[in-house]
Coordinates of C-alpha atoms and ligand atoms in Angstrom, one line a residue:
M1 CA -179.0 127.4 -27.8
T2 CA -178.2 124.0 -29.2
S3 CA -179.8 123.3 -32.6
K4 CA -181.5 120.0 -33.4
K5 CA -178.7 119.2 -35.8
L6 CA -176.0 119.7 -33.2
E7 CA -178.0 117.8 -30.6
K8 CA -178.0 114.8 -32.9
I9 CA -174.2 115.1 -33.6
I10 CA -173.5 115.2 -29.9
R11 CA -175.7 112.2 -29.2
D12 CA -174.1 110.2 -32.0
D13 CA -170.6 111.2 -30.8
G14 CA -171.5 109.8 -27.4
E15 CA -172.7 106.6 -28.9
F16 CA -169.9 105.9 -31.4
L17 CA -166.7 107.6 -30.3
F18 CA -164.4 107.3 -27.4
Q19 CA -165.2 110.1 -25.0
N20 CA -161.6 111.1 -24.3
Y21 CA -161.9 114.7 -25.5
G22 CA -163.7 117.5 -23.7
R23 CA -165.3 118.9 -26.9
L24 CA -167.0 122.3 -27.1
P25 CA -170.5 122.3 -28.5
V26 CA -169.9 123.0 -32.1
C27 CA -169.2 121.0 -35.3
F28 CA -167.3 122.8 -38.1
V29 CA -168.2 121.9 -41.6
R30 CA -166.4 124.5 -43.7
G31 CA -163.6 127.0 -43.5
K32 CA -162.2 129.8 -45.6
G33 CA -159.1 131.9 -44.6
A34 CA -159.6 132.9 -41.0
Y35 CA -163.2 131.9 -40.8
L36 CA -164.9 128.7 -39.9
Y37 CA -168.6 127.8 -40.4
D38 CA -170.6 125.5 -38.1
Q39 CA -173.3 122.9 -38.7
D40 CA -176.0 125.6 -38.8
G41 CA -174.0 128.0 -41.1
K42 CA -172.9 130.4 -38.3
R43 CA -169.5 132.1 -38.9
Y44 CA -166.6 132.2 -36.5
I45 CA -163.3 134.0 -36.4
D46 CA -160.6 131.4 -35.9
L47 CA -157.8 132.5 -33.5
F48 CA -156.9 129.0 -32.7
C49 CA -156.0 127.2 -36.0
G50 CA -157.0 123.8 -34.7
I51 CA -154.1 123.9 -32.2
A52 CA -151.6 125.8 -34.4
V53 CA -152.2 123.6 -37.5
T54 CA -153.9 125.8 -40.2
N55 CA -151.2 128.4 -40.1
F56 CA -151.9 129.4 -43.7
G57 CA -155.6 129.7 -43.1
H58 CA -158.4 127.4 -44.1
M59 CA -158.4 126.3 -47.7
H60 CA -155.3 128.2 -48.7
Q61 CA -155.4 128.4 -52.5
A62 CA -151.9 127.3 -53.4
I63 CA -151.7 124.5 -50.8
T64 CA -155.1 123.0 -51.5
K65 CA -154.4 123.2 -55.2
R66 CA -151.2 121.1 -54.7
M67 CA -153.1 118.7 -52.4
R68 CA -155.8 118.2 -55.1
Q69 CA -153.3 117.7 -57.9
Q70 CA -151.5 115.0 -55.8
I71 CA -154.8 113.2 -54.9
D72 CA -155.5 113.0 -58.6
S73 CA -152.1 111.4 -59.2
I74 CA -151.1 109.1 -56.4
V75 CA -152.1 109.0 -52.7
H76 CA -150.0 106.1 -51.3
S77 CA -147.2 103.8 -52.4
S78 CA -145.2 103.2 -49.1
N79 CA -141.6 103.5 -48.2
W80 CA -140.6 100.5 -50.1
F81 CA -140.3 102.9 -53.0
Y82 CA -138.8 106.3 -53.9
N83 CA -141.1 109.3 -53.3
Q84 CA -140.5 112.6 -55.1
E85 CA -142.9 114.6 -52.8
Q86 CA -140.8 113.6 -49.8
I87 CA -137.7 114.8 -51.6
Q88 CA -139.3 118.1 -52.6
A89 CA -140.5 118.8 -49.0
A90 CA -137.2 117.8 -47.4
K91 CA -135.3 120.0 -49.9
V92 CA -137.2 123.1 -49.0
L93 CA -137.0 122.2 -45.3
S94 CA -133.2 122.1 -45.5
E95 CA -133.1 125.5 -47.3
L96 CA -135.3 127.0 -44.5
T97 CA -133.4 125.4 -41.6
F98 CA -129.9 123.8 -41.7
P99 CA -128.3 121.3 -44.0
G100 CA -129.3 117.8 -43.0
K101 CA -131.7 115.0 -43.7
T102 CA -135.4 114.5 -43.0
L103 CA -137.5 111.6 -41.9
F104 CA -141.3 111.9 -42.4
V105 CA -143.8 110.4 -40.0
N106 CA -147.4 111.2 -39.2
S107 CA -147.7 113.4 -36.1
G108 CA -145.8 115.4 -33.5
A109 CA -145.7 112.5 -31.1
E110 CA -144.3 110.2 -33.8
A111 CA -141.7 112.8 -34.7
N112 CA -140.5 113.0 -31.1
E113 CA -140.7 109.2 -30.7
A114 CA -138.4 108.9 -33.7
A115 CA -136.1 111.6 -32.4
I116 CA -135.9 109.8 -29.0
K117 CA -134.9 106.6 -30.7
L118 CA -132.4 108.5 -32.8
V119 CA -130.8 110.2 -29.8
R120 CA -130.6 106.9 -27.8
R121 CA -129.1 105.0 -30.7
Y122 CA -126.5 107.7 -31.3
G123 CA -125.7 107.9 -27.6
L124 CA -125.2 104.1 -27.4
T125 CA -122.7 104.3 -30.3
L126 CA -120.6 106.7 -28.0
S127 CA -120.7 104.5 -24.9
R128 CA -122.5 101.5 -23.4
N129 CA -125.1 103.2 -21.1
R130 CA -125.5 106.5 -22.8
Y131 CA -129.2 106.7 -23.5
K132 CA -130.5 109.2 -21.0
I133 CA -132.5 112.3 -22.2
I134 CA -133.1 115.5 -20.3
S135 CA -136.4 117.3 -20.8
F136 CA -138.0 120.2 -18.8
N137 CA -140.8 120.6 -16.4
E138 CA -144.2 121.6 -18.0
S139 CA -142.9 120.5 -21.4
F140 CA -145.2 118.7 -23.8
H141 CA -143.8 116.3 -26.4
G142 CA -146.8 114.0 -27.2
R143 CA -148.9 111.1 -25.9
T144 CA -147.1 108.0 -27.2
F145 CA -145.2 106.2 -24.5
G146 CA -141.8 107.6 -25.4
S147 CA -142.9 111.1 -26.1
M148 CA -145.2 111.1 -23.0
S149 CA -142.2 110.0 -20.9
A150 CA -140.2 113.0 -22.3
T151 CA -143.2 115.2 -21.4
A152 CA -142.5 116.4 -17.9
Q153 CA -146.0 116.7 -16.6
K154 CA -147.4 114.4 -14.0
K155 CA -151.0 114.7 -15.2
I156 CA -150.0 113.3 -18.6
H157 CA -148.3 110.2 -17.0
D158 CA -151.0 109.5 -14.4
G159 CA -152.9 106.3 -14.8
F160 CA -150.6 104.4 -17.1
G161 CA -148.1 102.8 -14.8
P162 CA -144.3 103.4 -15.1
I163 CA -143.1 105.7 -17.8
V164 CA -140.2 104.7 -20.1
P165 CA -136.9 104.8 -18.1
G166 CA -134.1 107.1 -19.0
F167 CA -135.8 110.5 -18.9
I168 CA -134.5 113.2 -16.5
H169 CA -136.9 116.0 -15.9
L170 CA -135.3 119.3 -14.8
P171 CA -136.7 122.7 -14.0
F172 CA -137.3 125.0 -17.0
N173 CA -134.8 127.9 -17.7
D174 CA -132.5 126.8 -14.9
I175 CA -128.9 126.4 -16.2
N176 CA -127.4 125.3 -12.9
A177 CA -129.8 122.4 -12.7
V178 CA -128.5 121.3 -16.2
R179 CA -124.9 121.9 -15.3
R180 CA -125.2 119.8 -12.1
E181 CA -126.9 117.0 -13.9
I182 CA -124.3 116.9 -16.7
K183 CA -121.5 116.9 -14.2
R184 CA -122.8 114.0 -12.2
N185 CA -124.2 111.9 -15.0
R186 CA -122.0 110.7 -17.9
D187 CA -124.9 108.8 -19.5
I188 CA -126.8 111.8 -21.1
A189 CA -127.3 111.4 -24.8
G190 CA -129.6 114.3 -25.6
V191 CA -131.8 117.2 -24.5
F192 CA -135.3 117.9 -25.7
I193 CA -136.7 121.4 -25.4
E194 CA -139.5 123.6 -26.6
L195 CA -138.6 127.2 -27.1
V196 CA -142.1 128.3 -26.2
Q197 CA -143.8 125.7 -24.1
G198 CA -147.2 125.6 -25.8
E199 CA -149.3 123.2 -23.8
G200 CA -147.3 124.3 -20.7
G201 CA -148.9 127.8 -20.8
I202 CA -146.9 129.8 -23.5
R203 CA -143.7 130.0 -21.4
L204 CA -140.6 131.3 -23.3
T205 CA -137.2 129.8 -23.1
D206 CA -134.7 132.5 -22.0
R207 CA -132.2 133.4 -24.8
D208 CA -129.0 133.5 -22.7
Y209 CA -130.1 130.2 -21.0
L210 CA -130.5 128.5 -24.3
K211 CA -127.1 129.7 -25.5
E212 CA -125.5 128.3 -22.3
L213 CA -127.5 125.1 -22.6
F214 CA -126.2 124.6 -26.2
S215 CA -122.7 125.4 -25.2
L216 CA -122.8 122.8 -22.4
C217 CA -124.3 120.2 -24.8
N218 CA -121.8 120.8 -27.5
K219 CA -118.9 120.5 -25.1
N220 CA -120.3 117.2 -23.8
H221 CA -121.4 115.7 -27.1
I222 CA -125.0 115.8 -26.0
V223 CA -127.5 116.0 -28.9
T224 CA -129.8 119.1 -28.9
V225 CA -133.3 118.5 -30.0
I226 CA -135.7 121.4 -30.4
D227 CA -139.4 120.4 -30.5
E228 CA -140.8 122.8 -33.1
V229 CA -144.1 121.0 -33.4
Q230 CA -146.0 124.0 -32.2
T231 CA -143.6 126.8 -32.7
G232 CA -142.5 125.9 -36.2
M233 CA -143.9 126.8 -39.6
G234 CA -143.8 130.6 -38.9
R235 CA -145.9 130.5 -35.7
T236 CA -143.4 132.7 -33.8
G237 CA -142.7 135.1 -36.7
R238 CA -139.6 133.3 -38.0
P239 CA -139.8 130.1 -40.0
F240 CA -138.6 128.2 -36.9
A241 CA -138.4 129.6 -33.3
Y242 CA -134.7 128.6 -32.9
Q243 CA -133.9 131.2 -35.5
Y244 CA -134.5 133.9 -32.9
Y245 CA -131.9 132.4 -30.5
G246 CA -128.6 132.4 -32.4
V247 CA -128.2 128.6 -32.1
I248 CA -128.4 125.7 -34.5
P249 CA -129.8 122.5 -33.1
D250 CA -128.8 119.0 -34.1
V251 CA -132.4 118.0 -34.6
I252 CA -135.8 119.7 -34.9
T253 CA -139.1 117.9 -34.8
L254 CA -142.1 119.2 -36.7
A255 CA -145.7 118.4 -37.3
K256 CA -148.9 120.5 -36.9
G257 CA -148.7 123.3 -39.6
L258 CA -146.2 121.4 -41.8
A259 CA -148.7 120.2 -44.3
G260 CA -151.3 123.0 -44.1
G261 CA -153.8 120.8 -42.2
L262 CA -153.0 117.2 -43.3
P263 CA -151.5 114.8 -40.9
I264 CA -147.7 114.7 -41.0
G265 CA -144.6 114.8 -38.7
A266 CA -140.9 115.2 -39.5
V267 CA -137.5 114.8 -37.9
H268 CA -134.9 117.0 -39.5
A269 CA -131.4 116.2 -38.3
K270 CA -127.8 116.8 -39.1
S271 CA -126.5 114.1 -41.5
Y272 CA -124.2 112.4 -39.0
L273 CA -127.3 111.7 -36.9
A274 CA -129.5 110.6 -39.8
E275 CA -126.9 108.0 -40.5
V276 CA -127.5 106.1 -37.2
F277 CA -130.9 105.0 -38.6
D278 CA -129.4 102.4 -41.0
K279 CA -131.7 100.4 -43.2
G280 CA -134.7 98.9 -41.4
R281 CA -133.9 100.6 -38.1
H282 CA -137.0 102.7 -38.0
G283 CA -140.1 103.1 -40.2
S284 CA -143.7 103.9 -40.8
T285 CA -146.3 102.7 -43.3
F286 CA -147.9 106.1 -43.8
G287 CA -144.9 108.3 -43.0
G288 CA -144.1 110.6 -45.9
N289 CA -147.4 109.9 -47.7
H290 CA -147.4 111.5 -51.1
V291 CA -150.3 113.9 -50.4
S292 CA -149.1 115.1 -47.1
C293 CA -145.6 115.7 -48.4
A294 CA -146.9 117.5 -51.5
A295 CA -148.9 119.8 -49.2
A296 CA -145.8 120.2 -47.0
A297 CA -143.7 121.3 -50.0
A298 CA -146.3 123.9 -50.9
A299 CA -146.7 125.1 -47.3
L300 CA -142.9 125.4 -46.8
G301 CA -142.8 127.2 -50.1
E302 CA -145.2 129.8 -48.7
M303 CA -142.6 130.6 -46.0
K304 CA -140.2 131.9 -48.6
K305 CA -142.5 134.9 -49.2
K306 CA -141.4 138.1 -47.4
S307 CA -145.0 139.4 -47.2
F308 CA -145.9 136.3 -45.1
F309 CA -143.7 137.4 -42.3
A310 CA -144.6 141.1 -42.6
N311 CA -148.2 140.2 -41.9
I312 CA -147.2 138.2 -38.8
Q313 CA -145.3 141.1 -37.5
S314 CA -148.0 143.7 -38.0
V315 CA -150.8 141.4 -36.7
S316 CA -148.6 140.4 -33.7
D317 CA -147.8 144.1 -32.9
Y318 CA -151.5 144.9 -32.9
I319 CA -152.5 142.0 -30.7
F320 CA -149.7 142.6 -28.1
A321 CA -150.6 146.4 -28.0
E322 CA -154.3 145.6 -27.4
L323 CA -153.5 143.0 -24.8
S324 CA -151.1 145.2 -22.8
R325 CA -153.7 148.0 -22.9
L326 CA -156.2 145.5 -21.4
K327 CA -153.7 144.3 -18.9
E328 CA -153.2 147.8 -17.6
K329 CA -156.9 148.2 -17.1
Y330 CA -158.1 144.8 -15.9
P331 CA -156.3 143.0 -13.0
I332 CA -157.9 139.7 -14.2
I333 CA -155.0 139.6 -16.7
R334 CA -151.8 138.6 -14.8
E335 CA -149.4 138.5 -17.7
V336 CA -149.2 138.6 -21.5
R337 CA -146.5 136.4 -23.1
G338 CA -145.5 135.0 -26.5
M339 CA -143.7 135.4 -29.7
G340 CA -145.2 136.3 -33.1
L341 CA -148.6 134.8 -33.2
H342 CA -148.0 132.3 -30.4
I343 CA -149.6 134.3 -27.6
G344 CA -150.7 133.5 -24.1
V345 CA -152.8 135.7 -21.7
E346 CA -152.4 134.4 -18.2
L347 CA -155.5 135.1 -16.1
T348 CA -156.0 135.2 -12.4
K349 CA -158.7 132.6 -12.7
P350 CA -159.5 129.6 -15.0
G351 CA -160.1 130.5 -18.6
L352 CA -162.5 127.9 -19.9
D353 CA -165.6 130.0 -19.3
I354 CA -164.1 132.8 -21.3
V355 CA -163.4 130.4 -24.2
K356 CA -167.0 129.2 -24.1
K357 CA -168.4 132.7 -24.0
A358 CA -166.2 133.7 -26.9
L359 CA -167.4 130.7 -28.9
T360 CA -171.1 131.7 -28.5
R361 CA -170.1 135.1 -29.9
G362 CA -168.4 133.6 -32.9
L363 CA -164.8 133.8 -31.7
I364 CA -162.5 130.7 -31.4
I365 CA -159.8 131.0 -28.8
N366 CA -158.3 128.3 -26.5
C367 CA -157.3 127.8 -22.9
T368 CA -154.2 125.9 -21.8
S369 CA -152.7 125.2 -18.4
E370 CA -156.1 126.0 -16.8
N371 CA -155.7 129.8 -16.8
V372 CA -153.8 130.8 -19.9
I373 CA -155.9 132.0 -22.9
R374 CA -154.0 130.9 -26.0
I375 CA -154.3 133.0 -29.1
M376 CA -152.9 131.5 -32.3
P377 CA -154.5 133.0 -35.4
P378 CA -153.8 132.0 -39.0
L379 CA -150.5 133.7 -39.9
T380 CA -152.2 135.0 -43.0
I381 CA -155.1 136.7 -41.2
P382 CA -155.8 140.2 -42.4
L383 CA -155.5 142.9 -39.7
S384 CA -159.2 143.9 -40.2
V385 CA -160.3 140.4 -39.2
V386 CA -158.0 140.3 -36.2
K387 CA -159.4 143.6 -35.1
E388 CA -162.9 142.2 -35.3
G389 CA -161.9 139.2 -33.2
M390 CA -160.0 141.3 -30.6
K391 CA -163.1 143.5 -30.2
V392 CA -165.1 140.4 -29.1
F393 CA -162.3 139.4 -26.7
T394 CA -161.9 142.8 -25.3
R395 CA -165.7 143.0 -24.5
I396 CA -165.5 139.7 -22.7
I397 CA -162.5 140.8 -20.6
E398 CA -164.3 144.0 -19.8
E399 CA -167.3 142.0 -18.6
E400 CA -165.2 139.5 -16.6
G401 CA -163.0 142.3 -15.3
D402 CA -165.9 144.3 -14.0
A403 CA -167.7 141.3 -12.6
Ligands
PLP1 C1 -144.6 120.9 -28.7 C2 -145.4 119.7 -29.0 N1 -144.8 118.6 -29.3 C3 -145.5 117.5 -29.6 C4 -146.8 117.5 -29.7 C5 -147.6 116.3 -30.1 O1 -148.1 116.4 -31.4 P1 -149.3 115.4 -31.9 O2 -150.5 115.8 -31.2 O3 -149.3 115.7 -33.4 O4 -148.9 114.0 -31.7 C6 -147.5 118.7 -29.5 C7 -149.0 118.7 -29.5 O5 -149.6 119.6 -29.1 C8 -146.8 119.8 -29.1 O6 -147.4 121.0 -28.9

């Protein structure tokens, strides 16, 4: 039942805001840890994290403390000046990834946009027409024109006229397709890949495939870019997903969980690539904002704690065990996939009704690619809360499975 308060919010949203989002009927006003509270004070268990953003839970003490301190000192000065918070965040990022340099922007799409420009500019220093970029079917890299053109999903392109030229979309996990393309095309500058396709339905990149892909790229001086916007910041059980694969990319792009909920994006690249953006070559007014970067330094710092990853492991083991038990019993579940706490449950039918049903029962989950239920809890969630949430989910699957 919709309350009077919510009815007014929905009416005002319709009157004053673009209607480009298919919003669910709830307005959150407060959060703490793995819980969210709506306009009427009802409590929800959050197994979604605002699309993998609040990885450290809502109102994480150390991160929000750092945000508050920063707000009380300076919020914005611009990239005309030096910025210690950018340096702090970049330093920890280098320690947790690979030696290199970082460029801060404001979102995942902007991070990929900057990485596209970086790769094209680097390629063009190697030879005259070398600006082409390979990306993979069902990928998602953002909604700006460049990042959307890297995104190999027709539904994202539809209705906007021609996409940016120079992107080659190949089948996912198919090394022969890449090999053929590299052999016949000398103009390839870079490859963009997600190691778990998040918006594409939680599809995992094959480990041997990635190793071969990297070996082909290295041999042919093709820049490897891993889009860690969704998989990064501990989501898969390691700080960054590539750390499972035994490869080191030339570039990673980040956003979402990087600043514990504040808007941010980042490109972290090996230094020889960072150099191709000489002074004035790329920029952003807000990129590297003091508050976002202070929060990022604190959030990255949290990933140095062993207990953080131990929790991901035990919660992940529990959820996967529960889901495989459900899969055995209910044919409505076709497959369970994922890494760490980046989990997809592919159903034999569309999943939105299940998401809506869960919401009315105080559980926040999500559906991607029509029929994949996506479960992405805070990485700090206590096992007891996950158990509570999975009980609600199990009941719904039982009802749907018996229906
Ligand atoms: C892998 C990946 N890359 C890029 C983006 C775009 O990020 P943003 O929405 O912050 O622009 C997303 C967003 O879902 C994503 O999942």
